[in-house]
mmCIF file of C-alpha atoms and ligand atoms in Angstrom:
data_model
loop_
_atom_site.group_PDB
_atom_site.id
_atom_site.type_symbol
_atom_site.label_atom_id
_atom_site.label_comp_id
_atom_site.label_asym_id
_atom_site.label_seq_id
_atom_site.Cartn_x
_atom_site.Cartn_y
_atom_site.Cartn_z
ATOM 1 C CA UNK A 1 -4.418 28.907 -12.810
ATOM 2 C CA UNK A 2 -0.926 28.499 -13.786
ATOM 3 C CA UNK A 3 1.265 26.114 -12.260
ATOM 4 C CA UNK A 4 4.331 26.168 -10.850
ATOM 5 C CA UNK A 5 7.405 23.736 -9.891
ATOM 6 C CA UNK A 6 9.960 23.239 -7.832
ATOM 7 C CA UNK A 7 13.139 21.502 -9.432
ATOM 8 C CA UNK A 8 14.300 18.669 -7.335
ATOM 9 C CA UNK A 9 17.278 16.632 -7.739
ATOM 10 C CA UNK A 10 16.981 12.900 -7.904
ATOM 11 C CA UNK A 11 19.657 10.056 -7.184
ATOM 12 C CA UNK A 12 18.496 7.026 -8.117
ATOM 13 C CA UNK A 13 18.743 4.808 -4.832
ATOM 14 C CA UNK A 14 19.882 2.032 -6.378
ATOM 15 C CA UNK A 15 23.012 3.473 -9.024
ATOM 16 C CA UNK A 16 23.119 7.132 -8.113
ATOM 17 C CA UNK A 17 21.903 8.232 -11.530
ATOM 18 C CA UNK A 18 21.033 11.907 -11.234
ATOM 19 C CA UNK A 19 18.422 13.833 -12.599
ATOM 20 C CA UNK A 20 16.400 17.258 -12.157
ATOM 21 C CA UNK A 21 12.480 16.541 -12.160
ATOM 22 C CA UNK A 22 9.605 19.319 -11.742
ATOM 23 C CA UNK A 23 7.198 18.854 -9.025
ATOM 24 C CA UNK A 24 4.571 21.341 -9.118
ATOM 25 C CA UNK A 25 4.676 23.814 -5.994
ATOM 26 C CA UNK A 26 0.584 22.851 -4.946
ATOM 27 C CA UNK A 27 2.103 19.571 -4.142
ATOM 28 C CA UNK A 28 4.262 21.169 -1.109
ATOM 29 C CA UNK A 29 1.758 23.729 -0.290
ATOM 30 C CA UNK A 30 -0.313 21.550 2.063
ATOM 31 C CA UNK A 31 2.349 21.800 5.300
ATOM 32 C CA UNK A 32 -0.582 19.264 7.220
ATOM 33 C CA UNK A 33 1.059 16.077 5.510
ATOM 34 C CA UNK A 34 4.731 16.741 6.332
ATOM 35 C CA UNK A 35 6.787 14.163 4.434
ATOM 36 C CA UNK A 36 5.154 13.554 0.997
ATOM 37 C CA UNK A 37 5.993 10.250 -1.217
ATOM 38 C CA UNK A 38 6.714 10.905 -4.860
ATOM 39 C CA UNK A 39 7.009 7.938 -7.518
ATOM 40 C CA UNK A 40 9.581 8.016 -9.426
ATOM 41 C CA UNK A 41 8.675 5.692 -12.277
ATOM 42 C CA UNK A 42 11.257 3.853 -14.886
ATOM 43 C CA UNK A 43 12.801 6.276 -16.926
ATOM 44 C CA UNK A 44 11.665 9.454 -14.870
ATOM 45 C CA UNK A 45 15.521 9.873 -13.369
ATOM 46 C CA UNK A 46 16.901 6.126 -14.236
ATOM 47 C CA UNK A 47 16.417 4.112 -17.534
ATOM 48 C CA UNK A 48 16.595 0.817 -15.191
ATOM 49 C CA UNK A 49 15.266 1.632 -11.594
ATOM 50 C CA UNK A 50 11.625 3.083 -9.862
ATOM 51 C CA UNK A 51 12.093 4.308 -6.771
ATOM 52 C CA UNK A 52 9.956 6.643 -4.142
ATOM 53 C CA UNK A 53 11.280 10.024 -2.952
ATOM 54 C CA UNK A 54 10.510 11.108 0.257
ATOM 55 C CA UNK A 55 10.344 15.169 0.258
ATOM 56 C CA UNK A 56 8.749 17.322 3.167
ATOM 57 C CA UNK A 57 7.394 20.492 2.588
ATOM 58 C CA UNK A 58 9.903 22.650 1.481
ATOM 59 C CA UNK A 59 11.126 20.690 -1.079
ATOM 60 C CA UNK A 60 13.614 18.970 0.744
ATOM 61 C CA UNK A 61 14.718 15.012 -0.552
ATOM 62 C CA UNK A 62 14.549 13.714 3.494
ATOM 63 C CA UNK A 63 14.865 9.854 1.193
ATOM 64 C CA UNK A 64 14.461 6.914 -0.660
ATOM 65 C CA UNK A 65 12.920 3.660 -1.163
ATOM 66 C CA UNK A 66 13.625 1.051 -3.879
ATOM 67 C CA UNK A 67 11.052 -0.560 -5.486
ATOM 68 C CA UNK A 68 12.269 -4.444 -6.445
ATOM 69 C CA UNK A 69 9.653 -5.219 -8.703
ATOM 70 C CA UNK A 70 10.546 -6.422 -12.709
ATOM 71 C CA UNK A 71 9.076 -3.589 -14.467
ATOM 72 C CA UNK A 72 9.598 -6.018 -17.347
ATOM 73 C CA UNK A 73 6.456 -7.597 -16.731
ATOM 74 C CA UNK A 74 4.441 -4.173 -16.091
ATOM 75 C CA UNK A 75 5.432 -2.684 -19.269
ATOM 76 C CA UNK A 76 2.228 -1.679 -21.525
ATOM 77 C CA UNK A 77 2.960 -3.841 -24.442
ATOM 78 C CA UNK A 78 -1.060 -2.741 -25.533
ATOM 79 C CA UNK A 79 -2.549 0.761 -25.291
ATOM 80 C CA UNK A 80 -5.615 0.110 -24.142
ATOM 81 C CA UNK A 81 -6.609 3.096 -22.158
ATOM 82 C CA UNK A 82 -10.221 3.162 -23.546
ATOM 83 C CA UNK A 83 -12.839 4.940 -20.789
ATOM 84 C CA UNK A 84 -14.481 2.961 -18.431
ATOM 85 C CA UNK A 85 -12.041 -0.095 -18.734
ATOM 86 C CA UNK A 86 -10.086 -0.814 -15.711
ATOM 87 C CA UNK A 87 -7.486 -3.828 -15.058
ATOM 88 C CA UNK A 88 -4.678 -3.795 -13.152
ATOM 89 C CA UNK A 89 -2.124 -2.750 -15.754
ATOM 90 C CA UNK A 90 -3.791 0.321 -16.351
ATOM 91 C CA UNK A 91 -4.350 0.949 -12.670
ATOM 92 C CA UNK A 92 -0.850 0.653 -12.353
ATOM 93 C CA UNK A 93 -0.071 3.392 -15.290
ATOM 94 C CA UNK A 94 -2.498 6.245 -13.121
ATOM 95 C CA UNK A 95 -1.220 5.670 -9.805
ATOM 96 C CA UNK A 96 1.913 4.105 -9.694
ATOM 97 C CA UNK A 97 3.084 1.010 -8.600
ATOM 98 C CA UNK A 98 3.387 2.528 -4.804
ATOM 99 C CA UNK A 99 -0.147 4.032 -5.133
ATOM 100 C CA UNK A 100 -1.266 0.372 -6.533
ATOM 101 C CA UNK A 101 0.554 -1.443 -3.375
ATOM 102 C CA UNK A 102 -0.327 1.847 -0.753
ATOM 103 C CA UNK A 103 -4.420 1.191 -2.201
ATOM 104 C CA UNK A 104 -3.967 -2.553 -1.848
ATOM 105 C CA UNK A 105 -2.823 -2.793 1.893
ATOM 106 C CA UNK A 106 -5.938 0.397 2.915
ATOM 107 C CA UNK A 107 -8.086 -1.978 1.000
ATOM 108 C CA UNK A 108 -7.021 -5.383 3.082
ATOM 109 C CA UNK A 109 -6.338 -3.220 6.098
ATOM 110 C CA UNK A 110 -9.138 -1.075 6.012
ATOM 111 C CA UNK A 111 -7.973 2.131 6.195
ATOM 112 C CA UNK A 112 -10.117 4.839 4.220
ATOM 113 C CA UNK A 113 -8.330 6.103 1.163
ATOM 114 C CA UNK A 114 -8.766 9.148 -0.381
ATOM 115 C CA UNK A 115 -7.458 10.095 -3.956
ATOM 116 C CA UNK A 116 -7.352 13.487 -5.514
ATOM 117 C CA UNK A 117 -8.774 12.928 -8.824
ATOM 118 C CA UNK A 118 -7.324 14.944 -12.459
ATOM 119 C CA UNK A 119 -9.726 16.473 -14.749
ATOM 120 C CA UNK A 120 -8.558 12.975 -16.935
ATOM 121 C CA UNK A 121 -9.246 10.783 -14.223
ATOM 122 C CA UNK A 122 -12.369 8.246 -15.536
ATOM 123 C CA UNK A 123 -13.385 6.010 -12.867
ATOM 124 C CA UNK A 124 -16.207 6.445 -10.361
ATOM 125 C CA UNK A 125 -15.833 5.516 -7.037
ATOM 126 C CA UNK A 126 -17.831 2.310 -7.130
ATOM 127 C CA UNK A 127 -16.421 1.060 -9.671
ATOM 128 C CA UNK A 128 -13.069 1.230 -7.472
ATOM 129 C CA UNK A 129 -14.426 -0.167 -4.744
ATOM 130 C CA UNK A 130 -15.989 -2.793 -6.785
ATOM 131 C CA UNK A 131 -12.633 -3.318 -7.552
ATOM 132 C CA UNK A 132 -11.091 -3.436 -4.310
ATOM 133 C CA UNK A 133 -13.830 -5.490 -3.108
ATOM 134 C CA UNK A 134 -12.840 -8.467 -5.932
ATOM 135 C CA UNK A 135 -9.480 -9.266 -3.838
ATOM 136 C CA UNK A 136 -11.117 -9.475 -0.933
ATOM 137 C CA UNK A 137 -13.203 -12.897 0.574
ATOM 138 C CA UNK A 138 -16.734 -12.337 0.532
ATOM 139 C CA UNK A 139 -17.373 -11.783 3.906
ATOM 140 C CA UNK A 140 -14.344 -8.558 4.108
ATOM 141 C CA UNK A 141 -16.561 -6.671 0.651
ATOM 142 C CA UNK A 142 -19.203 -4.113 0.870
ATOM 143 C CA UNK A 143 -17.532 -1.437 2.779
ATOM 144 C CA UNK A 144 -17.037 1.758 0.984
ATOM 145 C CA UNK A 145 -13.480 2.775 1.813
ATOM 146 C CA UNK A 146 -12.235 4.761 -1.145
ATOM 147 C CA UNK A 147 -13.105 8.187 -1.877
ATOM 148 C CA UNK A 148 -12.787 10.506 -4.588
ATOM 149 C CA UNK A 149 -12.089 14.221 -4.294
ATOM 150 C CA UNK A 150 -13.203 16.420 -6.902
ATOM 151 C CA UNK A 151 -11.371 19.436 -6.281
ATOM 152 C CA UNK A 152 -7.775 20.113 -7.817
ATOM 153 C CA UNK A 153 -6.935 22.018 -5.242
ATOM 154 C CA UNK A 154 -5.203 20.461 -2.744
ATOM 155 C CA UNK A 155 -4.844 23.269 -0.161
ATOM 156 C CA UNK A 156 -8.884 22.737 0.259
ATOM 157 C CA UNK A 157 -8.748 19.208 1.049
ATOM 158 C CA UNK A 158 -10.725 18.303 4.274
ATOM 159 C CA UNK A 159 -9.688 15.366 5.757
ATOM 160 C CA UNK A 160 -9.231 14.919 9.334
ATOM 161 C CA UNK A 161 -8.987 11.724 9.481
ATOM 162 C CA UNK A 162 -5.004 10.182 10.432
ATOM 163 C CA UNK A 163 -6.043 6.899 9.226
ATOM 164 C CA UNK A 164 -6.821 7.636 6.109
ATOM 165 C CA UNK A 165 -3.954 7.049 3.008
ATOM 166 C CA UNK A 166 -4.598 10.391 0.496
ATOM 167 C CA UNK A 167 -3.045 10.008 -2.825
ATOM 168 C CA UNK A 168 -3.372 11.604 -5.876
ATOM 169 C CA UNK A 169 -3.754 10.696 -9.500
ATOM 170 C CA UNK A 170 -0.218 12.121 -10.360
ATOM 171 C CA UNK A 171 1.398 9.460 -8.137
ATOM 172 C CA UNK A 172 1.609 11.717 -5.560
ATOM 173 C CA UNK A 173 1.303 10.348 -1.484
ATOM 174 C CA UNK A 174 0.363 12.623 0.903
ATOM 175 C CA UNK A 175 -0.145 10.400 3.890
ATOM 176 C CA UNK A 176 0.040 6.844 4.425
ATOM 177 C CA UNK A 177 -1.102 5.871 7.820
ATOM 178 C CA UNK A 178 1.040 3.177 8.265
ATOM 179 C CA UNK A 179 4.711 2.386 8.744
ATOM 180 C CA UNK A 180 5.138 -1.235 7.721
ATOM 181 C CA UNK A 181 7.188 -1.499 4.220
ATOM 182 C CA UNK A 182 4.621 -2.825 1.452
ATOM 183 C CA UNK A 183 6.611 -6.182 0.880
ATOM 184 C CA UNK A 184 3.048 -8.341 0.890
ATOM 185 C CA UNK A 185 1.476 -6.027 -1.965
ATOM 186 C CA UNK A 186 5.171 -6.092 -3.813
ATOM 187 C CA UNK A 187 4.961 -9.976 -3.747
ATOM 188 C CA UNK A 188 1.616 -9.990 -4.467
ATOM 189 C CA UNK A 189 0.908 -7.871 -7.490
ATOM 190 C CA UNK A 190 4.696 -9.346 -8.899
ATOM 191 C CA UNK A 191 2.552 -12.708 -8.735
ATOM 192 C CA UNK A 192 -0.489 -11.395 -10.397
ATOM 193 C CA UNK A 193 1.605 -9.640 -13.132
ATOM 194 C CA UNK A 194 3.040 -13.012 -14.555
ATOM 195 C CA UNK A 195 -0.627 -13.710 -15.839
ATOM 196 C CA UNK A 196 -2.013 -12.269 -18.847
ATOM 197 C CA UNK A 197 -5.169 -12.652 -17.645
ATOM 198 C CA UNK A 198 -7.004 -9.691 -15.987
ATOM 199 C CA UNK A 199 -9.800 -11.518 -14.515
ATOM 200 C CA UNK A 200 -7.457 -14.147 -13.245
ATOM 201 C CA UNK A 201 -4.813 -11.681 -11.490
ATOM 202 C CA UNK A 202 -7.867 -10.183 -9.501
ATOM 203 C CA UNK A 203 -8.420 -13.869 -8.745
ATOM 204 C CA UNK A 204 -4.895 -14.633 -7.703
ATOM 205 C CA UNK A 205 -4.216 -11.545 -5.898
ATOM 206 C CA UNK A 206 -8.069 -12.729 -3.693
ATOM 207 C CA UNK A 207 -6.449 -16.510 -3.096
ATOM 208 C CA UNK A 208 -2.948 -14.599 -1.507
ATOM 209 C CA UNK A 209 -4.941 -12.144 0.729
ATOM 210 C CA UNK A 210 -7.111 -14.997 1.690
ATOM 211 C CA UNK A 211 -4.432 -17.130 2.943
ATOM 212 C CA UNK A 212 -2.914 -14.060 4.869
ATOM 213 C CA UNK A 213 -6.767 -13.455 6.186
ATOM 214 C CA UNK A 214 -7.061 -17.388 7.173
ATOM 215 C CA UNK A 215 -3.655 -17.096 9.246
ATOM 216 C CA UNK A 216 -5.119 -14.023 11.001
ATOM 217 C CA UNK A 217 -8.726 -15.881 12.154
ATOM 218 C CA UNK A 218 -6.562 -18.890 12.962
ATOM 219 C CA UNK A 219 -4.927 -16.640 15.141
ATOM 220 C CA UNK A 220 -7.347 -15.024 16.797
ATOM 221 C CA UNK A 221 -9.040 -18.636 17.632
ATOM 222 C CA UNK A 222 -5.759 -18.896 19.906
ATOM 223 C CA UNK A 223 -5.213 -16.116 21.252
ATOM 224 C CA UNK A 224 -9.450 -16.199 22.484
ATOM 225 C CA UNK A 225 -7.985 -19.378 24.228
ATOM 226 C CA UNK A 226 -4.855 -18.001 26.058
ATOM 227 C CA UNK A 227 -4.383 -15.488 28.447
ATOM 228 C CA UNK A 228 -1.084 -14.142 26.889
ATOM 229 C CA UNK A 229 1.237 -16.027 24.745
ATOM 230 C CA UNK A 230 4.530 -15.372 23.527
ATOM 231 C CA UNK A 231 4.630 -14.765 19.746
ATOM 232 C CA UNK A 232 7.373 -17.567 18.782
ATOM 233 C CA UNK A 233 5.028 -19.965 20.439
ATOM 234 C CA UNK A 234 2.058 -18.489 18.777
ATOM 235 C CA UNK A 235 3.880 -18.813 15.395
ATOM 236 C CA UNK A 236 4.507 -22.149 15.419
ATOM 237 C CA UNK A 237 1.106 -22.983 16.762
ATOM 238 C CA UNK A 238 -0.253 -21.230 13.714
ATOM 239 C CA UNK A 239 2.195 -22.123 10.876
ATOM 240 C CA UNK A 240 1.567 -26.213 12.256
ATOM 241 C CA UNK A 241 -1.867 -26.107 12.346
ATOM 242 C CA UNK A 242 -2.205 -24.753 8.792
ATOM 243 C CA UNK A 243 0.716 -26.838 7.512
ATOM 244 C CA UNK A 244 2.031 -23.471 6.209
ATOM 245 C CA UNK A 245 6.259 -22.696 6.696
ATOM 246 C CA UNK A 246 7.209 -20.560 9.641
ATOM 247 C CA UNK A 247 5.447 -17.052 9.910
ATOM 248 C CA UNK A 248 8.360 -14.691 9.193
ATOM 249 C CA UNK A 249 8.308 -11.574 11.874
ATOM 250 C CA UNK A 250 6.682 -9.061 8.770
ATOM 251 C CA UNK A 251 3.978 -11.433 7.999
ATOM 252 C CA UNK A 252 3.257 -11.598 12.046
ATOM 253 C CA UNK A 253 3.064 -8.413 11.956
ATOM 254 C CA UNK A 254 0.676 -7.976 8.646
ATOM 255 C CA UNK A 255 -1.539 -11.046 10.811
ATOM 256 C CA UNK A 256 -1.788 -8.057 14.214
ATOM 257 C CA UNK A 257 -2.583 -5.563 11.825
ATOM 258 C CA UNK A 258 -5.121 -7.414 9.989
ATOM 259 C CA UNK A 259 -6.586 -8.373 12.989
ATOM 260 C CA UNK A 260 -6.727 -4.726 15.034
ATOM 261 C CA UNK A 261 -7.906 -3.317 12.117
ATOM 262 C CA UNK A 262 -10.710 -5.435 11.024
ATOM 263 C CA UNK A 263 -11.346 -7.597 13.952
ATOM 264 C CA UNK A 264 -10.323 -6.880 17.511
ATOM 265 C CA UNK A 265 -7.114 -4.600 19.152
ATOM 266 C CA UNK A 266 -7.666 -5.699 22.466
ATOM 267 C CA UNK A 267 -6.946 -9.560 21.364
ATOM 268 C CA UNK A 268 -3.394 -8.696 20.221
ATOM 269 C CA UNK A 269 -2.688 -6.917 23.351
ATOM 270 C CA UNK A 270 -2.413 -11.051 24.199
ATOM 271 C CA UNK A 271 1.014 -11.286 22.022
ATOM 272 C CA UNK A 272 4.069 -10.957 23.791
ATOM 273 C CA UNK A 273 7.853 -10.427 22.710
ATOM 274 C CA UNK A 274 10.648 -12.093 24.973
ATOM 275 C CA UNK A 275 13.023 -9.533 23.818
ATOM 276 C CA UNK A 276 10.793 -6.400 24.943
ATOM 277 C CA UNK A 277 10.464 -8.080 28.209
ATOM 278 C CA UNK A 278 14.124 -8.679 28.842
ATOM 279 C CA UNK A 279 14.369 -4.936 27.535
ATOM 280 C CA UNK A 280 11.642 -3.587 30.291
ATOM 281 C CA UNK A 281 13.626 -5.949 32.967
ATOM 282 C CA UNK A 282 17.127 -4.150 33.073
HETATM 283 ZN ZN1 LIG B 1 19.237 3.491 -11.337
#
């Protein structure tokens, strides 16, 4: 099969550095995606900045989105790419740091995730889920959410499913099922970064999802208690009661996602917003 490419121009988002880059054509040939995210990793277009393109179908740049995090500390300052090993750094080098933060939110959020694997591609799906399953508490692990597709050719992928995030190992995103920005997994795997340790990041990257995971149940418990309740009032019950600083609107958000997704949609239906009543009033 030979492969084509379509030449795309690339401004860097962040100091308008421009550069052509080849995509190859199978990547626009599957029309069921629409917009497709492509990583565009240090020194692919800029010498300083990573970024994500969003292109549709024909080949069209339709965007961008800056990515904040110190590449300084993901740099590979050891080659260690040996078969079967697998640590975050080197997870980071296959599917990006997008794909890394776009796996980490299906995995917390349990959305299905499908990646289309290279011929190169070494690990087996339970080892990846094994994986996922390590920053997750105990009682979230066990559910196999991440599959592996064989074939290389995209135009035969089958999935239905609109909840699912399909990625490939050429940091390539096809769909992401979700429209919240991936500031949490940003924060997080910046955290996890600043330790040389790989066992430990896995650790410290469980302890941050855990908290986010405690705020959720400590939700719920309130909300099973109330008949509706307006969601600065819920955030100061919560952010009291766990002596934790004020839930910021995103991470109130991550909390209703966490908890429609894993736990129970009809409980959130319990949150109000003051502001989209006034709106629904005049
Ligand atoms: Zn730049």
């Amino acid at each position: 099969m030979t492969e084509s490419y379509k030449v795309l121009k690339i401004i860097c988002p962040t100091c308008g550095k421009v550069k052509n880059i080849n995509i190859p054509e199978a990547v626009f040939s599957q029309k069921k995606f629409g917009t497709i995210k492509i990583q565009i990793p240090i020194n692919a277009v800029c010498p300083e900045h990573q970024f994500i393109v969003f292109v549709d179908t024909k080949g069209i740049v339709r965007g961008y989105e800056k990515i904040d995090i110190l590449m300084s500390t993901i740099s590979p300052e050891t080659g260690m790419q040996l078969a079967g090993r697998v640590n975050l750094r080197n997870l980071i080098q296959i599917f990006g740091i997008y794909g890394i933060f776009s796996l980490i939110h299906a995995k917390i959020f349990n959305y299905p995730a499908y990646i289309i694997k290279d011929d190169d591609f070494q690990y087996s799906e339970a080892l990846l889920n094994s994986i996922g399953d390590n920053i997750l508490p105990e009682t979230y692990r066990g559910s196999k959410t991440i599959n592996i597709i064989e074939d290389p050719d995209i135009n035969k992928i089958k999935v239905k499913d609109k909840n699912a995030l399909i990625l490939d190992t050429a940091q390539h995103i096809f769909q992401t099922p979700w429209t919240v920005k991936l500031k949490f997994e940003e924060q997080i795997i910046e955290r996890a970064l600043e330790i040389i340790d790989e066992e430990e990041q896995l650790k410290l990257l469980q302890q941050d999802i855990t908290q986010l995971i405690k705020e959720a149940h400590y939700t719920v418990s309130i909300l099973e208690s109330v008949d509706q309740i307006y969601e600065d009032d819920l955030v100061v019950k919560v952010s009291k009661a766990l002596s934790i600083k004020k839930i910021s609107n995103y991470r109130l958000n991550l909390i209703k996602e966490f908890i429609s997704r894993n736990i129970s949609k009809r409980v959130v239906t319990k949150i109000k917003n003051r502001v989209g009543e006034f709106l629904s009033v005049i």
